[in-house]
CSV table of C-alpha atoms in Angstrom, one decimal:
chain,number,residue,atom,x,y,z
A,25,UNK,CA,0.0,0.0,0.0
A,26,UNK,CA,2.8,2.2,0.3
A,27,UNK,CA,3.7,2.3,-2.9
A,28,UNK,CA,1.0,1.9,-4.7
A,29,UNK,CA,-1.1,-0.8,-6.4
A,30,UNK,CA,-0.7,-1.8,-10.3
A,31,UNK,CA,-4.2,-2.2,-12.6
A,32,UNK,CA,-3.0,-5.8,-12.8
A,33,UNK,CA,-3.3,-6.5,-8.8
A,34,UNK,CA,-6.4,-8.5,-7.8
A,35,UNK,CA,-5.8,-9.2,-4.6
A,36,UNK,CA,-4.4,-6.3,-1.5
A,37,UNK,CA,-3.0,-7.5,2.1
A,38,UNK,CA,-3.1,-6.0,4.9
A,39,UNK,CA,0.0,-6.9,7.2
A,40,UNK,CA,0.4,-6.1,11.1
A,41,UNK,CA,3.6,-3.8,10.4
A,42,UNK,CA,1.3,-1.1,8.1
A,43,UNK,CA,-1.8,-1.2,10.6
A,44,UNK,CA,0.8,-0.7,13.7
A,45,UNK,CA,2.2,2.4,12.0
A,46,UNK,CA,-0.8,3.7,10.9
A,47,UNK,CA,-2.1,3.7,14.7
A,48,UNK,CA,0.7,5.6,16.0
A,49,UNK,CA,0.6,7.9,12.9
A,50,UNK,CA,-0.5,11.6,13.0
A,51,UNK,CA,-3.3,10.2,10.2
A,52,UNK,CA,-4.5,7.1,12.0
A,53,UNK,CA,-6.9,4.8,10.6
A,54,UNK,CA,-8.0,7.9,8.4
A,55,UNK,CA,-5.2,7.2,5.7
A,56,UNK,CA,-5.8,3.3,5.9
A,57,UNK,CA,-9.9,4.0,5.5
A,58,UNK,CA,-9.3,6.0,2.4
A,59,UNK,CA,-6.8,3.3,0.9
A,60,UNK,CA,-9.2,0.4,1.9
A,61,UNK,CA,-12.1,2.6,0.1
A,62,UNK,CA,-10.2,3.3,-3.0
A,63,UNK,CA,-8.8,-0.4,-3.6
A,64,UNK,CA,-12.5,-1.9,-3.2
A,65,UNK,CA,-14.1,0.5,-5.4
A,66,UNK,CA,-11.2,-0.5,-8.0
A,67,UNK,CA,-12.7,-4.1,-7.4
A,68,UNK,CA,-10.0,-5.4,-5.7
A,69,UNK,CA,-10.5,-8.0,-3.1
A,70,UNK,CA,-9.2,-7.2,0.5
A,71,UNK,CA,-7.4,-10.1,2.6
A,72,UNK,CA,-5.1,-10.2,6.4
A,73,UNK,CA,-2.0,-11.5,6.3
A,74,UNK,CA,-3.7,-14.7,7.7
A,75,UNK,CA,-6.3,-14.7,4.9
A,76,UNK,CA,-3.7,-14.4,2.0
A,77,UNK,CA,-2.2,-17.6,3.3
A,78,UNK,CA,-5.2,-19.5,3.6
A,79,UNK,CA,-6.3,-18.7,0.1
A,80,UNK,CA,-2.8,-19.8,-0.8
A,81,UNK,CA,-3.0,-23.1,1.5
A,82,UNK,CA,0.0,-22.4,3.8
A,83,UNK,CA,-2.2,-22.9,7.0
């Protein structure tokens, strides 16, 4: 999310590291809620950390 997110990507995750920063942030969850917005509306589908290696069968 960081740095951005290609037309080709379909799926987005969401790891601890990002949400962590973003709650001691000036922004807070506002920057995050935007991004989450913008990357749904794009039809992109959102997953955790946890859910991205389900859908890949790691656990």
């Amino acid at each position: 999310m960081r740095r951005g997110v290609t037309r080709r990507t379909t799926h987005v995750v969401f790891g601890r590291t990002l949400l962590a920063k973003a709650a001691t942030a000036r922004t807070g969850d506002g920057d995050i809620e935007r991004r989450v917005q913008a990357e749904r509306e794009a039809g992109r589908e959102l997953v955790s950390e946890n859910g991205f290696l389900r859908l890949l069968g790691l656990l």
